CSV table of C-alpha atoms in Angstrom, one decimal:
chain,number,residue,atom,x,y,z
A,6,MET,CA,17.3,31.9,4.5
A,7,LEU,CA,14.9,33.6,2.1
A,8,THR,CA,15.2,37.1,0.7
A,9,PRO,CA,12.0,38.8,-0.4
A,10,VAL,CA,11.5,39.4,-4.1
A,11,THR,CA,9.7,42.4,-5.7
A,12,ARG,CA,7.1,41.0,-8.0
A,13,ARG,CA,5.8,43.6,-10.5
A,14,LYS,CA,4.3,41.2,-13.0
A,15,THR,CA,7.8,39.7,-12.9
A,16,GLY,CA,9.1,36.4,-14.2
A,17,VAL,CA,11.0,35.6,-11.0
A,18,ILE,CA,11.1,32.0,-9.9
A,19,ALA,CA,12.8,32.9,-6.6
A,20,LEU,CA,15.4,35.1,-5.0
A,21,VAL,CA,17.0,32.7,-2.6
A,22,ARG,CA,19.9,33.2,-0.3
A,23,THR,CA,21.5,29.9,0.8
A,24,VAL,CA,24.4,29.8,3.1
A,25,ALA,CA,27.3,27.7,1.9
A,26,LEU,CA,30.3,29.2,3.7
A,27,PRO,CA,32.3,31.0,2.7
A,28,LEU,CA,30.0,31.7,-0.3
A,29,LEU,CA,26.4,33.0,0.0
A,30,MET,CA,24.4,33.0,-3.3
A,31,ALA,CA,21.1,34.6,-4.3
A,32,PHE,CA,19.4,34.2,-7.7
A,33,ALA,CA,16.3,34.8,-9.6
A,34,ILE,CA,15.2,33.5,-12.9
A,35,ALA,CA,12.8,35.3,-15.2
A,36,GLY,CA,10.7,33.4,-17.5
A,37,LEU,CA,7.4,32.3,-15.9
A,38,CYS,CA,5.5,35.5,-16.2
A,39,THR,CA,5.8,38.7,-18.2
A,40,GLY,CA,7.8,41.7,-17.2
A,41,PRO,CA,11.3,42.2,-15.8
A,42,ALA,CA,12.9,40.3,-12.9
A,43,GLN,CA,14.3,42.4,-10.1
A,44,ALA,CA,17.0,41.8,-7.6
A,45,ALA,CA,17.1,44.1,-4.5
A,46,ASP,CA,19.3,44.2,-1.4
A,47,GLY,CA,19.6,47.4,0.4
A,48,ASP,CA,20.8,50.2,-1.9
A,49,VAL,CA,21.7,47.7,-4.8
A,50,THR,CA,18.8,47.0,-7.2
A,51,TRP,CA,18.8,45.9,-10.8
A,52,THR,CA,16.4,44.3,-13.3
A,53,VAL,CA,16.7,42.1,-16.4
A,54,ARG,CA,14.3,41.6,-19.3
A,55,THR,CA,14.4,40.3,-22.8
A,56,ALA,CA,15.3,42.8,-25.5
A,57,ALA,CA,12.7,43.9,-28.1
A,58,ASN,CA,13.7,42.6,-31.5
A,59,GLY,CA,12.6,40.3,-34.3
A,60,TYR,CA,11.8,37.5,-31.8
A,61,GLY,CA,9.2,39.7,-30.0
A,62,ASP,CA,8.6,42.8,-28.0
A,63,ASP,CA,7.3,41.4,-24.7
A,64,ARG,CA,8.8,38.0,-24.1
A,65,SER,CA,8.8,36.4,-20.7
A,66,SER,CA,11.8,34.2,-21.6
A,67,TYR,CA,13.9,33.1,-24.5
A,68,SER,CA,12.8,30.1,-26.6
A,69,TYR,CA,14.4,28.9,-29.8
A,70,THR,CA,14.4,26.0,-32.3
A,71,VAL,CA,17.8,25.6,-33.9
A,72,ASN,CA,19.3,23.1,-36.3
A,73,PRO,CA,22.6,21.3,-35.3
A,74,GLY,CA,25.4,23.7,-36.3
A,75,GLY,CA,23.0,26.7,-36.2
A,76,GLN,CA,23.3,29.9,-34.4
A,77,VAL,CA,21.0,32.4,-32.6
A,78,LYS,CA,21.7,36.0,-31.7
A,79,ASP,CA,19.6,37.8,-29.1
A,80,ALA,CA,20.0,40.3,-26.2
A,81,MET,CA,19.1,41.0,-22.6
A,82,VAL,CA,18.4,44.4,-21.2
A,83,VAL,CA,19.9,45.1,-17.8
A,84,ALA,CA,18.8,48.2,-15.8
A,85,ASN,CA,20.4,49.7,-12.8
A,86,ARG,CA,17.8,50.9,-10.3
A,87,SER,CA,20.5,51.9,-7.7
A,88,LYS,CA,22.0,55.3,-6.9
A,89,SER,CA,25.5,54.2,-7.7
A,90,PRO,CA,27.2,52.6,-10.7
A,91,LEU,CA,26.8,48.8,-10.9
A,92,GLU,CA,29.2,46.3,-12.3
A,93,LEU,CA,27.8,42.9,-13.1
A,94,THR,CA,29.3,39.7,-14.4
A,95,VAL,CA,27.4,38.1,-17.4
A,96,TYR,CA,27.5,34.4,-18.2
A,97,ALA,CA,25.3,31.4,-19.2
A,98,ALA,CA,24.6,28.2,-17.3
A,99,ASP,CA,22.7,24.9,-17.7
A,100,GLY,CA,19.4,24.5,-15.9
A,101,PHE,CA,18.3,21.6,-13.7
A,102,THR,CA,15.3,20.7,-11.6
A,103,THR,CA,15.8,21.0,-7.8
A,104,ASP,CA,14.4,18.6,-5.2
A,105,THR,CA,11.5,21.1,-4.7
A,106,GLY,CA,10.6,20.9,-8.4
A,107,GLN,CA,11.9,24.4,-9.2
A,108,LEU,CA,14.2,25.4,-12.1
A,109,ASP,CA,17.7,26.3,-10.9
A,110,LEU,CA,20.9,27.2,-12.8
A,111,LEU,CA,24.4,25.9,-12.3
A,112,THR,CA,26.8,28.3,-10.6
A,113,LYS,CA,29.6,29.7,-12.6
A,114,ASP,CA,32.2,27.3,-11.1
A,115,LYS,CA,30.1,24.2,-12.3
A,116,ARG,CA,30.6,22.8,-15.8
A,117,SER,CA,27.8,23.2,-18.3
A,118,THR,CA,27.4,20.9,-21.3
A,119,GLY,CA,24.3,22.4,-23.0
A,120,ILE,CA,23.1,26.0,-23.2
A,121,GLY,CA,25.7,27.1,-20.6
A,122,ALA,CA,28.5,25.8,-22.9
A,123,TRP,CA,26.9,27.0,-26.2
A,124,ALA,CA,25.8,30.5,-25.2
A,125,ARG,CA,28.2,33.4,-25.0
A,126,ALA,CA,27.5,37.0,-23.9
A,127,GLY,CA,29.0,39.8,-26.0
A,128,ARG,CA,30.9,40.8,-22.9
A,129,ASP,CA,31.9,39.1,-19.7
A,130,SER,CA,30.8,42.1,-17.6
A,131,VAL,CA,28.8,45.3,-17.8
A,132,VAL,CA,29.0,48.6,-16.0
A,133,ILE,CA,25.7,50.5,-15.8
A,134,LYS,CA,25.3,54.0,-14.5
A,135,PRO,CA,22.6,54.8,-11.9
A,136,GLY,CA,19.1,54.9,-13.5
A,137,LYS,CA,20.5,53.7,-16.8
A,138,SER,CA,20.2,50.4,-18.7
A,139,ALA,CA,22.4,48.5,-21.1
A,140,GLU,CA,21.6,45.9,-23.8
A,141,VAL,CA,23.9,42.9,-23.5
A,142,PRO,CA,23.9,40.8,-26.7
A,143,PHE,CA,24.6,37.1,-26.6
A,144,THR,CA,25.0,34.3,-29.1
A,145,VAL,CA,23.9,30.7,-28.9
A,146,SER,CA,26.0,28.5,-31.2
A,147,VAL,CA,24.7,24.9,-31.4
A,148,PRO,CA,27.4,22.3,-32.2
A,149,GLY,CA,27.0,20.3,-35.4
A,150,ASN,CA,26.9,17.0,-33.4
A,151,ALA,CA,24.4,18.2,-30.9
A,152,THR,CA,21.8,15.6,-29.9
A,153,PRO,CA,18.3,16.6,-31.0
A,154,GLY,CA,15.9,17.4,-28.2
A,155,ASP,CA,15.1,20.0,-25.5
A,156,TYR,CA,17.7,22.0,-23.4
A,157,VAL,CA,17.1,24.5,-20.7
A,158,GLY,CA,19.5,27.0,-19.2
A,159,GLY,CA,19.7,30.7,-18.6
A,160,ILE,CA,21.6,34.0,-19.2
A,161,LEU,CA,22.7,35.4,-15.8
A,162,THR,CA,23.9,38.6,-14.3
A,163,SER,CA,25.9,38.2,-11.1
A,164,LEU,CA,27.1,40.6,-8.4
A,165,LYS,CA,29.6,39.5,-5.7
A,166,GLN,CA,29.8,41.5,-2.5
A,167,ALA,CA,31.6,41.0,0.8
A,168,ASP,CA,29.4,40.9,3.9
A,169,GLU,CA,31.8,41.9,6.6
A,170,ALA,CA,29.3,41.5,9.4
A,171,GLU,CA,28.7,37.9,8.5
A,172,GLY,CA,32.3,37.2,7.3
A,173,ILE,CA,31.1,35.8,4.0
A,174,ASN,CA,30.8,36.6,0.3
A,175,VAL,CA,27.4,37.2,-1.4
A,176,ASP,CA,26.9,36.1,-5.0
A,177,ARG,CA,23.6,37.5,-6.1
A,178,ARG,CA,22.4,36.2,-9.4
A,179,LEU,CA,19.5,37.4,-11.6
A,180,GLY,CA,18.8,35.8,-15.0
A,181,ILE,CA,16.3,34.8,-17.7
A,182,ARG,CA,15.5,31.3,-18.7
A,183,VAL,CA,16.5,30.0,-22.1
A,184,LYS,CA,14.7,27.0,-23.7
A,185,LEU,CA,16.3,25.6,-26.8
A,186,ARG,CA,15.1,22.7,-29.0
A,187,VAL,CA,17.7,21.2,-31.3
A,188,SER,CA,16.0,20.1,-34.5
A,189,GLY,CA,15.8,16.4,-35.3
A,190,GLU,CA,13.8,13.4,-34.3
A,191,LEU,CA,12.0,14.0,-31.0
A,192,LYS,CA,11.7,11.0,-28.8
A,193,PRO,CA,9.6,11.9,-25.7
A,194,LYS,CA,9.7,9.0,-23.3
A,195,LEU,CA,9.2,8.4,-19.5
A,196,ALA,CA,10.1,5.3,-17.6
A,197,ILE,CA,8.9,4.0,-14.2
A,198,GLU,CA,11.7,2.6,-12.1
A,199,ASP,CA,12.1,1.0,-8.6
A,200,LEU,CA,8.3,0.5,-8.2
A,201,GLY,CA,7.4,-1.0,-4.8
A,202,VAL,CA,4.5,-1.3,-2.4
A,203,ASP,CA,4.3,-1.5,1.4
A,204,TYR,CA,1.1,-2.3,3.5
A,205,ALA,CA,0.1,-1.1,7.0
A,206,GLY,CA,-2.9,-2.8,8.5
A,207,SER,CA,-4.7,-2.5,11.8
A,208,PHE,CA,-5.3,-4.8,14.8
A,209,ASN,CA,-8.8,-5.3,13.5
A,210,PRO,CA,-8.4,-8.4,11.3
A,211,PHE,CA,-11.4,-7.4,9.1
A,212,ALA,CA,-10.5,-3.7,8.7
A,213,LYS,CA,-8.9,-2.2,5.6
A,214,GLY,CA,-5.5,-0.6,5.8
A,215,ASP,CA,-3.2,1.7,3.9
A,216,ALA,CA,-0.6,1.0,1.2
A,217,THR,CA,2.3,3.2,0.1
A,218,VAL,CA,3.4,2.9,-3.5
A,219,THR,CA,6.9,4.3,-4.3
A,220,TYR,CA,8.6,4.7,-7.6
A,221,THR,CA,10.9,6.9,-9.6
A,222,ILE,CA,9.9,8.7,-12.8
A,223,ARG,CA,12.8,9.0,-15.2
A,224,ASN,CA,12.9,11.0,-18.5
A,225,THR,CA,14.6,8.6,-20.8
A,226,GLY,CA,13.8,10.6,-24.0
A,227,ASN,CA,15.0,13.8,-25.4
A,228,ALA,CA,12.1,16.1,-24.7
A,229,LEU,CA,11.0,18.2,-21.7
A,230,LEU,CA,8.1,16.2,-20.1
A,231,SER,CA,5.6,16.2,-17.2
A,232,ALA,CA,3.0,13.5,-16.7
A,233,ARG,CA,-0.5,12.7,-15.4
A,234,GLN,CA,-0.4,9.8,-12.9
A,235,THR,CA,-2.7,7.1,-11.6
A,236,VAL,CA,-1.9,4.5,-9.0
A,237,SER,CA,-4.0,1.5,-7.9
A,238,VAL,CA,-3.6,-1.5,-5.6
A,239,SER,CA,-5.5,-4.8,-6.0
A,240,GLY,CA,-5.6,-8.2,-4.4
A,241,PRO,CA,-5.3,-11.7,-6.0
A,242,PHE,CA,-6.8,-11.9,-9.5
A,243,GLY,CA,-7.4,-8.1,-9.6
A,244,TRP,CA,-10.0,-8.3,-6.8
A,245,LEU,CA,-10.4,-5.7,-4.0
A,246,ARG,CA,-9.1,-2.9,-6.2
A,247,ALA,CA,-8.3,0.5,-4.5
A,248,GLU,CA,-7.4,3.7,-6.3
A,249,ALA,CA,-5.2,6.5,-5.1
A,250,GLY,CA,-6.7,10.0,-5.0
A,251,ASP,CA,-5.6,12.8,-7.2
A,252,ILE,CA,-1.8,12.8,-7.6
A,253,ALA,CA,0.1,16.0,-8.3
A,254,PRO,CA,2.0,15.9,-11.6
A,255,PRO,CA,5.8,15.9,-11.4
A,256,PRO,CA,7.6,19.1,-12.6
A,257,GLU,CA,8.7,19.2,-16.2
A,258,LEU,CA,11.8,17.0,-16.3
A,259,LEU,CA,14.7,17.6,-18.5
A,260,PRO,CA,16.1,14.6,-20.5
A,261,GLY,CA,17.9,12.4,-18.1
A,262,GLU,CA,16.3,13.8,-15.0
A,263,SER,CA,14.3,11.8,-12.4
A,264,TRP,CA,11.7,12.4,-9.8
A,265,LYS,CA,10.8,10.3,-6.8
A,266,MET,CA,7.2,9.6,-6.0
A,267,LYS,CA,5.5,8.3,-2.8
A,268,VAL,CA,1.8,7.8,-3.2
A,269,PRO,CA,-0.6,6.7,-0.4
A,270,VAL,CA,-3.5,4.4,-1.2
A,271,HIS,CA,-6.2,4.2,1.4
A,272,GLY,CA,-8.9,1.5,2.0
A,273,VAL,CA,-6.8,-1.4,0.9
A,274,ALA,CA,-8.2,-4.8,1.9
A,275,PRO,CA,-5.6,-7.3,3.5
A,276,GLY,CA,-5.8,-9.8,0.6
A,277,VAL,CA,-2.4,-11.4,1.5
A,278,SER,CA,-1.0,-10.7,-2.0
A,279,LEU,CA,-1.0,-7.2,-3.4
A,280,ALA,CA,-0.3,-5.9,-6.9
A,281,ALA,CA,0.5,-2.1,-7.2
A,282,THR,CA,0.2,-0.5,-10.7
A,283,ALA,CA,1.5,2.9,-11.6
A,284,THR,CA,0.5,4.5,-14.9
A,285,LEU,CA,2.1,7.6,-16.4
A,286,THR,CA,0.6,9.6,-19.3
A,287,PRO,CA,3.5,11.8,-20.5
A,288,LEU,CA,2.6,15.4,-21.2
A,289,HIS,CA,4.5,17.3,-23.9
A,290,THR,CA,4.2,21.1,-24.4
A,291,ASP,CA,5.2,22.5,-27.7
A,292,ALA,CA,6.6,26.0,-28.5
A,293,SER,CA,3.0,27.4,-28.9
A,294,GLY,CA,2.1,26.3,-25.4
A,295,SER,CA,-0.2,23.4,-26.6
A,296,THR,CA,0.1,20.3,-24.4
A,297,THR,CA,-0.2,16.8,-26.0
A,298,SER,CA,-0.8,13.5,-24.1
A,299,LEU,CA,1.4,10.7,-25.2
A,300,LYS,CA,1.1,6.9,-25.0
A,301,PRO,CA,0.8,5.8,-21.3
A,302,VAL,CA,3.5,3.9,-19.5
A,303,GLU,CA,2.6,1.3,-17.0
A,304,ALA,CA,4.5,-0.8,-14.4
A,305,THR,CA,3.3,-3.3,-11.8
A,306,ALA,CA,5.0,-4.6,-8.6
A,307,HIS,CA,3.9,-7.1,-6.0
A,308,GLY,CA,3.9,-7.1,-2.2
A,309,TRP,CA,2.1,-8.6,0.8
A,310,ALA,CA,-0.9,-7.5,2.8
A,311,VAL,CA,-1.1,-10.2,5.4
A,312,PRO,CA,-3.8,-9.9,8.1
A,313,TRP,CA,-1.6,-10.9,10.9
A,314,THR,CA,-4.2,-10.6,13.7
A,315,LEU,CA,-6.6,-12.8,11.7
A,316,LEU,CA,-3.8,-15.3,11.0
A,317,LEU,CA,-2.9,-15.3,14.7
A,318,GLY,CA,-6.6,-15.9,15.6
A,319,ILE,CA,-6.7,-18.8,13.1
A,320,VAL,CA,-3.5,-20.3,14.6
A,321,VAL,CA,-4.8,-20.0,18.1
A,322,LEU,CA,-8.1,-21.6,17.0
A,323,LEU,CA,-6.3,-24.5,15.3
A,324,ALA,CA,-4.1,-24.9,18.3
A,325,ALA,CA,-7.2,-25.2,20.5
A,326,VAL,CA,-8.8,-27.7,18.1
A,327,VAL,CA,-5.6,-29.8,17.9
A,328,GLY,CA,-5.2,-29.6,21.7
A,329,ALA,CA,-8.8,-30.7,22.3
A,330,PHE,CA,-8.3,-33.6,19.9
A,331,ILE,CA,-5.1,-34.7,21.6
A,332,LEU,CA,-6.7,-34.4,25.0
A,333,ASN,CA,-9.7,-36.3,23.9
A,334,ARG,CA,-7.5,-39.1,22.5
A,335,ARG,CA,-5.5,-39.3,25.7
A,336,THR,CA,-8.7,-39.4,27.8
A,337,ARG,CA,-10.2,-42.2,25.6
A,338,ALA,CA,-6.8,-44.0,25.9
A,339,ARG,CA,-6.9,-43.8,29.6
A,340,ARG,CA,-10.5,-44.9,29.7
A,341,LYS,CA,-9.6,-47.9,27.5
A,342,VAL,CA,-6.7,-48.8,29.8
A,343,ARG,CA,-9.0,-48.7,32.8
A,344,GLU,CA,-11.7,-50.7,31.1
A,345,ASP,CA,-9.2,-53.3,29.9
A,346,ALA,CA,-7.9,-53.6,33.4
A,347,ARG,CA,-11.4,-54.0,34.8
A,348,VAL,CA,-12.3,-56.7,32.3
A,349,GLN,CA,-9.0,-58.5,33.0
A,350,ASN,CA,-9.7,-58.4,36.7
A,351,ALA,CA,-13.2,-59.6,36.2
A,352,VAL,CA,-12.0,-62.5,34.0
A,353,GLU,CA,-9.3,-63.5,36.5
A,354,GLN,CA,-11.9,-63.3,39.3
A,355,ALA,CA,-14.3,-65.5,37.4
A,356,LEU,CA,-11.5,-68.1,36.8
A,357,ARG,CA,-10.6,-68.1,40.5
A,358,ASP,CA,-14.3,-68.6,41.4
A,359,LYS,CA,-14.7,-71.4,39.0
A,360,GLU,CA,-11.6,-73.2,40.3
A,361,GLN,CA,-12.8,-72.8,43.8
A,362,GLY,CA,-16.2,-74.3,42.9
A,363,ARG,CA,-14.5,-77.4,41.5
A,364,ARG,CA,-12.5,-78.0,44.6
A,365,SER,CA,-15.6,-77.7,46.7
């Protein structure tokens, strides 16, 4: 069940209410656009935005590069747009990519191992009077043994309310994205896993069919990555090559995350043996927003594109030829038997006539 979001140049990804009895949660994450993110439900409304300080005056999200063992101090501004005092819980959580390709944050009861474990708000909760705002400081302390690479999470405000009509609790969350790069050797890398191809032809043995290429993209490096993709299918010796159309890029995947792909390829000739090739060009975006294309990754898998109706026709034709050959041989054999019998009878008759002539 979706709840509407007020978007005033906001950085809201979504304000979603998903029923998971007895807990109902709603959240929004600022960080894609400029401006504050707002959560609104009836008489309760509040916004969050980044504080103006040495990191910037109008940031859409938090972004840092920190050495292992380093520390960052920043703040979030929370404003109460309601007509009554508002008490919010403040905490940090790790981010992850959902099945729809959106950024989500772990709930408070889930264990974080990155930003959610390293970031600590100056206070666990904040009380804000109507029409007022409060600056909530937080510190990100990176462990000395932290693995270099990219981490994504968020600083969250949370409001739990009882919904007596529904008999459930509502946990509404509003937060701002935090992107952190731990200094060290960056090893951006994507892998293609479980590549496969299936073919679906038609009853017309000479018509082309469709292939479906499936695979999993896995981020095996330590950098946040998306990718350009191409997929092709060819017959034996690379003949009868068919290309997939434009393929939407996967979302930016965090290190260790994966994304399943299912790509249709039309106009594939039934060449009996198929070779499906998927190519990824990893795309890495740096802190300045500049995107770099990295060395492509390629994988190939084999499958079958058998023209069954054509094979069936060939089998029927061969059966007819073989049947005609066998029938012809049998016919000739029967004719030979009859001819041999006729000759034998003629010889016997001639011998009888000769014997009779001698007696006469």
